[in-house]
Coordinates of C-alpha atoms in Angstrom, one line a residue:
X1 CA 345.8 -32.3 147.8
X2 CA 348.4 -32.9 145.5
X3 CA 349.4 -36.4 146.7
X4 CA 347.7 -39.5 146.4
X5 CA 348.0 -40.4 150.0
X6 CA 346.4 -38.5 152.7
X7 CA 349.1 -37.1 155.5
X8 CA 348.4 -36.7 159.0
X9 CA 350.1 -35.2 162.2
X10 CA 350.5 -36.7 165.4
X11 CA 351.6 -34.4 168.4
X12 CA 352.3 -35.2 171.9
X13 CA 353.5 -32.9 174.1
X14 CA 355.5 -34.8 177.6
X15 CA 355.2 -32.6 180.5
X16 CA 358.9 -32.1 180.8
X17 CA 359.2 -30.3 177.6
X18 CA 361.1 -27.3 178.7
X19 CA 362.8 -26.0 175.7
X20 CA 366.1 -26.3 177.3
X21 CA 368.8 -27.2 174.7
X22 CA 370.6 -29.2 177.3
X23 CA 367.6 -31.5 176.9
X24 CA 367.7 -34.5 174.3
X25 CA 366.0 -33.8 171.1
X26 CA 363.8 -36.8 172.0
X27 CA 362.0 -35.7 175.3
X28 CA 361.1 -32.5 173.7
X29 CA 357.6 -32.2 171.6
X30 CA 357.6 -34.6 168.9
X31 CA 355.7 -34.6 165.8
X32 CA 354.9 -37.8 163.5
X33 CA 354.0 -37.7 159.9
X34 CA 352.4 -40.7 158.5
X35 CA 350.0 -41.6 155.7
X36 CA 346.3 -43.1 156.0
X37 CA 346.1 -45.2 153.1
X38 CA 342.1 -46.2 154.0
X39 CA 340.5 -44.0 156.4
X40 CA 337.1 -45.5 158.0
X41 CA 333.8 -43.8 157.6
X42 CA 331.9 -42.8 160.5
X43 CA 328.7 -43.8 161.1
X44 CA 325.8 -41.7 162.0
X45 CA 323.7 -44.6 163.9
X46 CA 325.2 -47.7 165.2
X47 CA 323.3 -49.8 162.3
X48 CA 323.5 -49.9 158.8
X49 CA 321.4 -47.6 156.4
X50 CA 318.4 -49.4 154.9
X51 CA 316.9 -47.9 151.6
X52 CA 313.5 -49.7 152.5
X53 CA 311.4 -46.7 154.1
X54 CA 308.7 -44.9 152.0
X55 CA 309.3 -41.6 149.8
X56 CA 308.1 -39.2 151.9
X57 CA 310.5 -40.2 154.9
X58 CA 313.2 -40.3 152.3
X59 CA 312.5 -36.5 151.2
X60 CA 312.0 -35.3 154.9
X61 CA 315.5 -37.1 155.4
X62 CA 313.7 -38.8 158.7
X63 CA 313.4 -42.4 159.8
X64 CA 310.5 -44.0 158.6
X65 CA 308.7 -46.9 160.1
X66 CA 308.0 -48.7 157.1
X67 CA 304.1 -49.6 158.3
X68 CA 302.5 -50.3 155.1
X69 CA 300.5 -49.3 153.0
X70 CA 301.3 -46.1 154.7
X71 CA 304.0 -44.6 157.0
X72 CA 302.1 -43.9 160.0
X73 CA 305.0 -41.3 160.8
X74 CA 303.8 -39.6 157.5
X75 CA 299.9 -40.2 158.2
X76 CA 300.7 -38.3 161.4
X77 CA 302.6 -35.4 160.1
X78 CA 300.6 -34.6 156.8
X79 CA 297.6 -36.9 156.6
X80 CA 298.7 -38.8 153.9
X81 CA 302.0 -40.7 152.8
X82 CA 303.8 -40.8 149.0
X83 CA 303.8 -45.0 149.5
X84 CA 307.0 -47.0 149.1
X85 CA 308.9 -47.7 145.5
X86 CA 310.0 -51.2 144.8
X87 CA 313.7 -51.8 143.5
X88 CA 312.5 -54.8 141.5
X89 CA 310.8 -52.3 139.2
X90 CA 314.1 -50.7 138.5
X91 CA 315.2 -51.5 134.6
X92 CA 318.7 -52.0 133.9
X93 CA 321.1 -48.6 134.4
X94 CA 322.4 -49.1 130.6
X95 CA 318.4 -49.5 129.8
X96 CA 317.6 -46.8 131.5
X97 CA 319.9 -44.9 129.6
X98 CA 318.9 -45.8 126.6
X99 CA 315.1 -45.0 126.9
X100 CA 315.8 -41.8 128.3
X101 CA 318.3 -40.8 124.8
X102 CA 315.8 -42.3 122.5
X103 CA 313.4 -39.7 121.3
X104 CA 310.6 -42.6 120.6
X105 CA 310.7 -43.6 124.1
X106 CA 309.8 -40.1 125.4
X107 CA 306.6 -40.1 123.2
X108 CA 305.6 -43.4 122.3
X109 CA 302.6 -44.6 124.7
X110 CA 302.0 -48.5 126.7
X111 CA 298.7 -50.6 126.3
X112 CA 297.9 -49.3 130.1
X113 CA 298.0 -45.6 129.0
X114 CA 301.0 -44.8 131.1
X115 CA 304.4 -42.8 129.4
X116 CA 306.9 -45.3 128.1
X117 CA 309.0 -44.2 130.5
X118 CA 306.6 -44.9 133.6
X119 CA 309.5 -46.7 135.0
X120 CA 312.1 -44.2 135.1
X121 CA 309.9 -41.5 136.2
X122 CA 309.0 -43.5 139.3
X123 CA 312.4 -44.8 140.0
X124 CA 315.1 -42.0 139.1
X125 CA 314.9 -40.1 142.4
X126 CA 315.6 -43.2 144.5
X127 CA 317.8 -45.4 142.2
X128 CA 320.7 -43.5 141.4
X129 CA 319.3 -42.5 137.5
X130 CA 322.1 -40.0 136.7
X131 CA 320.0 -36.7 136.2
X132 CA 320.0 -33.2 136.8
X133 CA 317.2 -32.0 139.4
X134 CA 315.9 -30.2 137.0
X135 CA 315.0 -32.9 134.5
X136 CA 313.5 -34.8 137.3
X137 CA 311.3 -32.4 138.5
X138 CA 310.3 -31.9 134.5
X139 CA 309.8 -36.1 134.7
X140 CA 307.9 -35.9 137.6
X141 CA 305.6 -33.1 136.9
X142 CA 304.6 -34.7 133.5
X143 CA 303.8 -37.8 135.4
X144 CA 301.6 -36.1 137.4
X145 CA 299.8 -34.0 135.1
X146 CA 299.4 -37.3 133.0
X147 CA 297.5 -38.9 135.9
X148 CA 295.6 -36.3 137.3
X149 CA 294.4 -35.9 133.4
X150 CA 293.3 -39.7 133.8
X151 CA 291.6 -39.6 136.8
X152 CA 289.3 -36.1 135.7
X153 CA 288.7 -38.0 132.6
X154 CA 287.4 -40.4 134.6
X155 CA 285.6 -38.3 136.9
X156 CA 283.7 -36.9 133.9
X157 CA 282.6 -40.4 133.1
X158 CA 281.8 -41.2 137.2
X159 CA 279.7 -37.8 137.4
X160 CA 277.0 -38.3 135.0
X161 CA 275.3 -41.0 137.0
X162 CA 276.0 -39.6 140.8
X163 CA 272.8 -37.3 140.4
X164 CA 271.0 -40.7 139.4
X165 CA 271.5 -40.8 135.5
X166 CA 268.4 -39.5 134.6
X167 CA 268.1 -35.8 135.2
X168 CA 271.1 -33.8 133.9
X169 CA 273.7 -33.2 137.2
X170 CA 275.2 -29.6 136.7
X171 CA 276.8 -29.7 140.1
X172 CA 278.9 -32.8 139.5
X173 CA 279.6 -32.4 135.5
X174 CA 279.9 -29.0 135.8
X175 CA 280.4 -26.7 139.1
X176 CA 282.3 -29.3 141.0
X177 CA 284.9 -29.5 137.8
X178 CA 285.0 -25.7 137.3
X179 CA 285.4 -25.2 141.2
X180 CA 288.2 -27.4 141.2
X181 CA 290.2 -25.4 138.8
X182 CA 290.8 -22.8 141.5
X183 CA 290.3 -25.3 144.8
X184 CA 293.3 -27.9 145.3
X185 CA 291.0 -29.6 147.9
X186 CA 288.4 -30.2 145.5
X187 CA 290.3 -31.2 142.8
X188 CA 292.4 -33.8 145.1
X189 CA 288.9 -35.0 146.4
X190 CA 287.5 -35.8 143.0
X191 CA 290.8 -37.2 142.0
X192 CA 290.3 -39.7 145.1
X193 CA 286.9 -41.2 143.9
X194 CA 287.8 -41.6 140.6
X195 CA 291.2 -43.4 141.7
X196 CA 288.7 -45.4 143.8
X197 CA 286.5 -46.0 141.2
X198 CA 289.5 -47.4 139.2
X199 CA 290.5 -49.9 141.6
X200 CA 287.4 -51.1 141.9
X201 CA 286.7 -51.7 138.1
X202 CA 285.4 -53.4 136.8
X203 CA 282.7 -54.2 139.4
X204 CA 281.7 -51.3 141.8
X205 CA 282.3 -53.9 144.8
X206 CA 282.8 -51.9 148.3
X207 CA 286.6 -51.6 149.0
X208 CA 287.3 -53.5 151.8
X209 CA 290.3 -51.8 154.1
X210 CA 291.3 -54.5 156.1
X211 CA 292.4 -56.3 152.9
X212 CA 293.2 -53.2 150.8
X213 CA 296.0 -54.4 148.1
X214 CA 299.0 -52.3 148.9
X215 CA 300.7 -52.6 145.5
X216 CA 297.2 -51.2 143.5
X217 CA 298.5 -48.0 142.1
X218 CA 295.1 -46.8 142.1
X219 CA 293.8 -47.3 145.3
X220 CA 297.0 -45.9 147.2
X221 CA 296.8 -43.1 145.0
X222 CA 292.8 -42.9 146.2
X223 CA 294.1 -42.6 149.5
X224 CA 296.6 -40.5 149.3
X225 CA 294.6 -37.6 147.2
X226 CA 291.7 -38.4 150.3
X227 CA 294.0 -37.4 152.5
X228 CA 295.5 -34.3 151.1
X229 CA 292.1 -33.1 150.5
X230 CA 290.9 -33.2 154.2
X231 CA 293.8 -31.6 155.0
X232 CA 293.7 -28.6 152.4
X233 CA 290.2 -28.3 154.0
X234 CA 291.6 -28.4 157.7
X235 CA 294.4 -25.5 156.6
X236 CA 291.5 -23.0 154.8
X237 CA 292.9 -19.6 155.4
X238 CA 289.7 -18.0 156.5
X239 CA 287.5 -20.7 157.5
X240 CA 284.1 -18.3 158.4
X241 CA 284.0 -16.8 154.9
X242 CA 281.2 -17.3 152.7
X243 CA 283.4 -19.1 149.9
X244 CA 285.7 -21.1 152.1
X245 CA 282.2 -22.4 153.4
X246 CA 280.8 -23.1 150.4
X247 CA 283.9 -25.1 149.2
X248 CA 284.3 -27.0 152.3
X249 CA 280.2 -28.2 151.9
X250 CA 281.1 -29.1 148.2
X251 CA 284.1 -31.5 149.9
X252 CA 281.1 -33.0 151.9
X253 CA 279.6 -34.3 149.3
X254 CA 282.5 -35.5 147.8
X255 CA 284.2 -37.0 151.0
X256 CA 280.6 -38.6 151.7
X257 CA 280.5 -40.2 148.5
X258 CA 284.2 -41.2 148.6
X259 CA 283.1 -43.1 151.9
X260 CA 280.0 -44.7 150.2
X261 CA 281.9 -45.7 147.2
X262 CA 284.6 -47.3 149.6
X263 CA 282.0 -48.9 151.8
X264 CA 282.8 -46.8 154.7
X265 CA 279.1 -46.1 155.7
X266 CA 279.5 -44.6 159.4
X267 CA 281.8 -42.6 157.8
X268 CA 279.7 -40.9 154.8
X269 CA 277.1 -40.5 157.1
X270 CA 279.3 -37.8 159.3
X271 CA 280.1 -36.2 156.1
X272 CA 276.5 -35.5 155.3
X273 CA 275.6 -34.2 158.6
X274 CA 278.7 -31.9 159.0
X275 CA 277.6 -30.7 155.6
X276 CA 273.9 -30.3 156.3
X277 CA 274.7 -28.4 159.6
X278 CA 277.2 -25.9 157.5
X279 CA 274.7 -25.8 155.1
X280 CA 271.4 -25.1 157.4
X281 CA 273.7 -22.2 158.8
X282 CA 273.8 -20.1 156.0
X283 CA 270.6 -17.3 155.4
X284 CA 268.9 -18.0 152.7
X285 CA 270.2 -21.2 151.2
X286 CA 267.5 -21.7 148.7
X287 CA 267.9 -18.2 147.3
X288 CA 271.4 -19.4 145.5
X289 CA 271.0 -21.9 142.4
X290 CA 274.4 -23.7 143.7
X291 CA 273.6 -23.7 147.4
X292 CA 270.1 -25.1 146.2
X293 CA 271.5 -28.3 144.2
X294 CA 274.0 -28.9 147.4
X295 CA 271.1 -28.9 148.8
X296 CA 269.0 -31.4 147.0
X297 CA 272.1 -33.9 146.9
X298 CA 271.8 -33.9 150.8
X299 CA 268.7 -34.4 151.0
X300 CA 268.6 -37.4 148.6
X301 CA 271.5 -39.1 150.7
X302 CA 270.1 -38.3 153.6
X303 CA 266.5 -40.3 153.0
X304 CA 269.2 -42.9 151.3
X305 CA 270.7 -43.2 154.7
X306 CA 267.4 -43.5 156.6
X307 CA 266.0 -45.8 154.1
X308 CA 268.5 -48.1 154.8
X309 CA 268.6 -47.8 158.6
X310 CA 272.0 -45.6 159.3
X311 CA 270.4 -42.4 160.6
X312 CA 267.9 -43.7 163.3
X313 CA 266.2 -42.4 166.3
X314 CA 266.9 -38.3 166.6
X315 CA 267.1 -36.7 163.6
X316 CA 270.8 -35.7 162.5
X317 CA 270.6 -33.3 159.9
X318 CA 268.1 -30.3 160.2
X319 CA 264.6 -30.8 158.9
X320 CA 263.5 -27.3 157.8
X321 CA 266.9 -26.2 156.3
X322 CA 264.8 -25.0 153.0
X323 CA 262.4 -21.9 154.2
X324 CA 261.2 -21.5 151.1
X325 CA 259.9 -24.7 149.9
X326 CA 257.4 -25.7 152.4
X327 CA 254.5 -27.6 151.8
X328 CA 251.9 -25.2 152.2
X329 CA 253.9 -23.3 149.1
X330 CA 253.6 -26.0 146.1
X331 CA 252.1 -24.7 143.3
X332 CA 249.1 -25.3 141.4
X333 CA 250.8 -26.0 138.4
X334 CA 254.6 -27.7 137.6
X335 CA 256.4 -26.4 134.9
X336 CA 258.6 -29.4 134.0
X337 CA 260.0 -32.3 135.5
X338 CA 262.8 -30.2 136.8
X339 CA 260.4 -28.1 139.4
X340 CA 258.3 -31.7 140.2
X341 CA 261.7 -33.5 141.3
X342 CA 262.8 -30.4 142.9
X343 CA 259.9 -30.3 145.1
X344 CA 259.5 -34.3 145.4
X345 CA 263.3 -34.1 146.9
X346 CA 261.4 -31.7 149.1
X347 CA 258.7 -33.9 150.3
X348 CA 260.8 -37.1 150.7
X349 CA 262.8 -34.5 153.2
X350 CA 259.4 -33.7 155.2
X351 CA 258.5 -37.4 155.5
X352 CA 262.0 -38.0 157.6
X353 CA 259.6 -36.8 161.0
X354 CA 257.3 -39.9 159.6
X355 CA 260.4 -42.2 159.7
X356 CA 261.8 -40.7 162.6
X357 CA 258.6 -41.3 164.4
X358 CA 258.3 -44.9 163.7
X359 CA 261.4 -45.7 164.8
X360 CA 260.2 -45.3 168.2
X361 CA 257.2 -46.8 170.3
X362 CA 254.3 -47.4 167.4
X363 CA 252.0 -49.7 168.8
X364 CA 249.5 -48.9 172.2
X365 CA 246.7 -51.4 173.1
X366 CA 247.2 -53.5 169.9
X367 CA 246.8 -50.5 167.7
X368 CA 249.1 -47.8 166.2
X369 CA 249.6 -44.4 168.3
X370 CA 247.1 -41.7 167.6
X371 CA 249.9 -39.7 166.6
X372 CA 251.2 -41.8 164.4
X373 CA 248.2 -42.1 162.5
X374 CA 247.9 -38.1 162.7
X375 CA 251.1 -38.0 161.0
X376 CA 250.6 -40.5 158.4
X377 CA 247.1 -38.5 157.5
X378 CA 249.5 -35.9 156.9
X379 CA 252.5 -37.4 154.8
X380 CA 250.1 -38.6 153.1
X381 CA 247.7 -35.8 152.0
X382 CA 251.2 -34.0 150.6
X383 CA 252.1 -37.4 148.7
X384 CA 248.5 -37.3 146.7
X385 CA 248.6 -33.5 146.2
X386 CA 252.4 -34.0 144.7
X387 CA 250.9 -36.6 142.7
X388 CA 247.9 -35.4 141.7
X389 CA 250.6 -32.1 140.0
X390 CA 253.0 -35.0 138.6
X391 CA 250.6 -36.8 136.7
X392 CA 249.9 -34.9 133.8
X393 CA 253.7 -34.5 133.3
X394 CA 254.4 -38.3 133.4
X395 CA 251.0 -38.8 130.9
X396 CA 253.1 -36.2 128.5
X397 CA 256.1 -37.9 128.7
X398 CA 254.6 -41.4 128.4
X399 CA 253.8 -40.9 125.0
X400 CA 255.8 -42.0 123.2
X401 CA 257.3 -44.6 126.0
X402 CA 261.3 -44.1 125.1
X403 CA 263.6 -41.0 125.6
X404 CA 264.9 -39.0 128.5
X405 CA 261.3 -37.3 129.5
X406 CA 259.7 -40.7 129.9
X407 CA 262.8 -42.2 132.1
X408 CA 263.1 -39.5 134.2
X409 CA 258.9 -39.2 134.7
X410 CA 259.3 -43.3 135.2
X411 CA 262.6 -42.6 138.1
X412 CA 260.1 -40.3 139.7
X413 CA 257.1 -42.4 140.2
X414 CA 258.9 -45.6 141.2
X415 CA 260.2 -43.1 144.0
X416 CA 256.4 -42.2 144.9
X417 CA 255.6 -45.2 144.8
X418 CA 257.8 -46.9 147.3
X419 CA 257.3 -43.7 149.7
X420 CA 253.2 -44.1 149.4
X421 CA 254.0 -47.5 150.3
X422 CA 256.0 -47.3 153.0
X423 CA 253.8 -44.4 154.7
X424 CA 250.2 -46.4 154.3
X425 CA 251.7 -49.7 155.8
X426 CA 253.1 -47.9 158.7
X427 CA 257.4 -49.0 157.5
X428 CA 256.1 -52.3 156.4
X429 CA 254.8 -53.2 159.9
X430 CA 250.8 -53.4 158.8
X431 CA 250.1 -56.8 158.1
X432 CA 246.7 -56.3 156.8
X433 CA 248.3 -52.7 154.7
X434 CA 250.9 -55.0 153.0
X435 CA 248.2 -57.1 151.7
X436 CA 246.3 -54.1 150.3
X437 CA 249.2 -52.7 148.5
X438 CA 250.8 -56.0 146.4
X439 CA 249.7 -54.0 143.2
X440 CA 252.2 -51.0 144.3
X441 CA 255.0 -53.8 144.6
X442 CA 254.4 -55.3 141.5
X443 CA 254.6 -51.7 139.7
X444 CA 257.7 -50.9 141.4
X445 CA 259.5 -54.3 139.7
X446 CA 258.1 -53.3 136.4
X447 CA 259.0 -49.7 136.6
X448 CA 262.6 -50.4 137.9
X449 CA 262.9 -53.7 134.9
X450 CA 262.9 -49.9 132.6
X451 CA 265.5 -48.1 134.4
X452 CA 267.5 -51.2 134.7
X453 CA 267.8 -52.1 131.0
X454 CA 268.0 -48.3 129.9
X455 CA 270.8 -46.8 132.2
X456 CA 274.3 -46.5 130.7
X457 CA 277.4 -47.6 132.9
X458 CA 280.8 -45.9 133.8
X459 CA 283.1 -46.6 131.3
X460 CA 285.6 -49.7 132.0
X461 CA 282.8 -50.5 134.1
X462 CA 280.0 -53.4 134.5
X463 CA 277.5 -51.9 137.4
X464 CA 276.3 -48.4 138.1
X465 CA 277.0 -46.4 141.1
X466 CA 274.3 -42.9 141.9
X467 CA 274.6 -41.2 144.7
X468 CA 270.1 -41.5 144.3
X469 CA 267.2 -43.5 144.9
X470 CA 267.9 -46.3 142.3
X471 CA 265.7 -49.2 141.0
X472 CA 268.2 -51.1 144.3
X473 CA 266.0 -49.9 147.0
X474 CA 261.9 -50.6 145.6
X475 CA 263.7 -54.1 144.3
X476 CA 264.4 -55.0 147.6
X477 CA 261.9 -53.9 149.2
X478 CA 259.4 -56.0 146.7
X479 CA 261.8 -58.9 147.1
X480 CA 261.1 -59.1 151.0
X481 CA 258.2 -57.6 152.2
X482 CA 255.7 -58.4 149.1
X483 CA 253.0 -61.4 149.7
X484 CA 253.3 -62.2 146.4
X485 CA 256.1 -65.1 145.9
X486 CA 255.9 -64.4 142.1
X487 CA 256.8 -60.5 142.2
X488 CA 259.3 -61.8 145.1
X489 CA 261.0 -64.0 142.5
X490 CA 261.1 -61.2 139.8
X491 CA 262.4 -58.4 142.0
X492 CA 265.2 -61.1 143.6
X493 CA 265.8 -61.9 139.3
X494 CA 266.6 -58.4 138.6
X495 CA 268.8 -57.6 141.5
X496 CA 270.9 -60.5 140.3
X497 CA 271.2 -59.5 136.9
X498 CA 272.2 -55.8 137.3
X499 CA 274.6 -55.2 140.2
X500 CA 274.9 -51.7 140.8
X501 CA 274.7 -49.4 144.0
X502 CA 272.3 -46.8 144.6
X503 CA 273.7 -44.2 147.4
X504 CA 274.1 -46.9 150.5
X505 CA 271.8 -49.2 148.6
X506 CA 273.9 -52.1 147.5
X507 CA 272.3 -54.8 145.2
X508 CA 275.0 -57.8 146.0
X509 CA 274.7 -56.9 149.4
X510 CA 271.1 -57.0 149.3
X511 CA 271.3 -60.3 147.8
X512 CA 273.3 -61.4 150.3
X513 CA 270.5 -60.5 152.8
X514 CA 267.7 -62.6 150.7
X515 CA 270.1 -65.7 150.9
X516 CA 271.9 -65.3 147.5
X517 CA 275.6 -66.4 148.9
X518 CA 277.6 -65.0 146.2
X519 CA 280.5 -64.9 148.4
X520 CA 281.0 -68.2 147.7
X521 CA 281.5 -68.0 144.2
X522 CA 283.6 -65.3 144.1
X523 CA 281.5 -62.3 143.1
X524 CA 281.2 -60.4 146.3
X525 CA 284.4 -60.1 147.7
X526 CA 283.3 -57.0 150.0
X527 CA 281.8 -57.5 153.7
X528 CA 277.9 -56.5 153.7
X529 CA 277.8 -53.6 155.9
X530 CA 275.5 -54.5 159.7
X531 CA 272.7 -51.5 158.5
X532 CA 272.1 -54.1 155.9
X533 CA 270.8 -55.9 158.8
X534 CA 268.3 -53.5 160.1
X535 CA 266.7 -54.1 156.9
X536 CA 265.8 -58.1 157.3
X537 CA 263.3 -57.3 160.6

């Protein structure tokens, strides 16, 4: 309009209004011309707009709840929510400007490792930053390739301990990796645990979700890439094919380590069954180098799980999920450390119908069941014929006593050990076997005083987190059920001076158990998780 005033027109129509000319001019029609200097908005809800709801709602143009950390309307409608964005954070508008016209500012770097322009990036969508959509979406984007850049950096620092540190892990440093280059899923899901792993630096201390700090970038962004990855997985196009089920096994293992990592046990131990059933299901598993190693971490966090009392009475995951490594088939002769971990992985697998068997009813008449004694005979017989094909490998590697042979011989026969002594003591529960067997304790301290001082960590990192049997459990284990008060003492000794977590093996929390309160001082600030418990009887 050409005017500067807005015009409007006013009819009434009376209903004498005939048309007659006879009739005054003023009882006909009339029309009124006036101006609207200010003309009130109308509102769409009968209270005022609030700019408080999270990013996702914002987007979606919806009401959001504000629950925090996470919209529960967004949790709800795609698993995961984009978190809220502070207006504090906002820098000046002229600022703003500035830093995005000065050429410096777009490629200078901060202390923290973030763009210069962090700020602006996070804020421009919801602050009124004068851009064009598509410069924010060029913003954006480089944000996120610069953090998902960080967090597979990180990943590739996180991986090369999960398989225990010792042995070389091809499935985490490797496959996983070049899987995730062509599987959002997996890449969101390794994304998570090294986000996780962040927030936790620079002590591996379980994440505790009660308390979780809502304004850690790292552990909302955890969350968030958790939950897109479940639900990539839940929307697989063809969910029976061979590779959709070989990726959603692979998300197993990474959910169930996620879970471990954030002290979510009950949790992790869901993941390893759903993945051990998926796995079991497929015809020959063992034939296939990649199913194989899937198979081997399962196994290993499986006996981590029973080892620490998660997985008792029935038997979760299937036993004989391996046809062709059976006992009857060991060789005569292994022909590395490789094949003699590959098969001890094997045997620690077999001995779950021992554990599962003393979980139940043991004693009859003051004496142990005949078939429990049966079934010892037998675990036992495969443990010395193991060991009897081991030996001359660890003799090789012993000489001289330093470099990766001789700690990866050493991981593997503090592992026997605590097995042989868990079997020929019945669990722990012969009184009279425990005092036979405080030379096997006192091996297992010295053994795990090599690993301890040898391993390297994650990097911005104080402890060590596998996804193996560590040095955490046969420490423990010496610290409480050894006669001995002087291997006691040494075992409690190097639990307290290298924290670390081994699968669901936690060394603070194991302290906790042998009365170490270092929840008082401030070093724990995680909750020791009620398995723990099983393990002080």
């Amino acid at each position: 309009m050409s005017s500067s005033k807005r015009t409007g027109t006013f009819r009434v129509k009376t209903p004498w209004s005939t048309g007659d000319s006879s009739v005054p001019e003023s009882s006909g029609p009339q029309s009124f011309v006036f101006s609207l200097d200010h003309r009130p908005r109308a509102t769409r809800a009968s209270v005022p707009k609030v700019r408080s709801g999270c990013v996702t709602c914002k987007r979606r143009h919806v009401k959001c709840d504000e629950a925090k950390p996470a919209c529960q309307r967004c949790l709800k409608w795609q698993g995961f929510c984009d978190g809220y964005k502070t207006a504090e954070l906002a820098p000046p508008k002229d600022d703003r400007r500035r830093r995005r016209s000065s050429p410096s500012a777009r490629s200078e770097k901060s202390d923290s490792g973030l763009p210069a322009n962090f700020e602006t990036l996070q804020l421009s969508d919801q602050f009124g930053v004068e851009e064009n959509s598509s410069q924010e979406s060029s913003q954006n984007s480089e944000l996120d390739d610069h953090w998902e850049t960080f967090y597979c950096d990180c990943w590739s620092s996180l991986a090369s301990n999960l398989g225990g540190g010792w042995f070389s892990s091809p499935l985490f440093t490797q496959t996983i990796p070049q899987i995730s280059q062509d599987e959002p899923a997996i890449r969101y899901a390794i994304m998570a645990i090294a986000a996780l792993a962040c927030s936790l630096s620079p002590n591996i201390v379980p994440a505790d979700s009660s308390v979780g700090d809502a304004n850690d970038y790292h552990y909302n962004a955890a969350l968030t890439h958790y939950g897109q990855a479940i639900r990539l997985i839940r929307l697989q196009q063809e969910p029976n094919s061979a590779s959709t089920l070989r990726v959603a096994v692979v998300a197993c293992i990474l959910f169930a380590c996620f879970e471990i990592l954030h002290g979510s046990h009950e949790a992790a131990v869901n993941h390893i069954s759903f993945g051990s059933l998926m796995l079991s299901g497929q015809a020959d598993v063992a034939q296939l180098k990649l199913e194989d190693e899937i198979m081997q971490v399962f196994e290993r966090m499986e006996w981590s799980a029973w080892s620490i009392g998660l997985m008792t009475g029935t038997v979760q995951v299937p036993i004989e999920i391996n046809s062709r490594f059976s006992p009857d088939d060991m060789p005569t002769k292994f022909s590395g450390l490789g094949e003699a971990r590959r098969w001890w992985d094997a045997i620690q697998h077999w001995t779950l119908h021992f554990s599962q068997a003393m979980a139940g009813p043991t004693y009859a008449d003051g004496d142990f069941l005949p078939g429990i004694k049966t079934m010892q005979s037998q675990c036992l017989g495969m443990l010395e014929r193991w060991n009897s094909l081991f030996w001359p490998l660890y003799t090789t590697a012993s000489s001289p006593r330093k470099g990766s042979s001789y700690y990866q011989a050493t991981s593997l026969l503090l592992q026997s050990i605590v097995l042989h002594a868990y079997i020929s003591s019945f669990g722990f529960q012969d009184h009279y076997a425990l005092e036979q067997i405080t030379s096997q304790f006192k091996e297992m301290v010295r053994l795990s005083g090599i690993l301890l001082s040898n391993q390297t960590v994650f990097k911005g990192c104080s402890e060590v987190f596998t996804l193996d049997s560590g040095p955490t459990c046969s420490l423990f284990l010496a610290a409480t059920k050894c006669l001995d008060p002087t291997v006691q003492a040494e075992a409690t000794s190097f639990l307290t001076k290298y924290a670390r977590r081994d699968g669901f093996w936690d060394s603070r929390a194991a302290l906790g158990i042998l009365g170490q309160d270092l929840s008082s001082s401030g070093e724990y600030s995680g909750s020791i998780d009620p398995a723990l418990q099983y393990l002080d009887q």
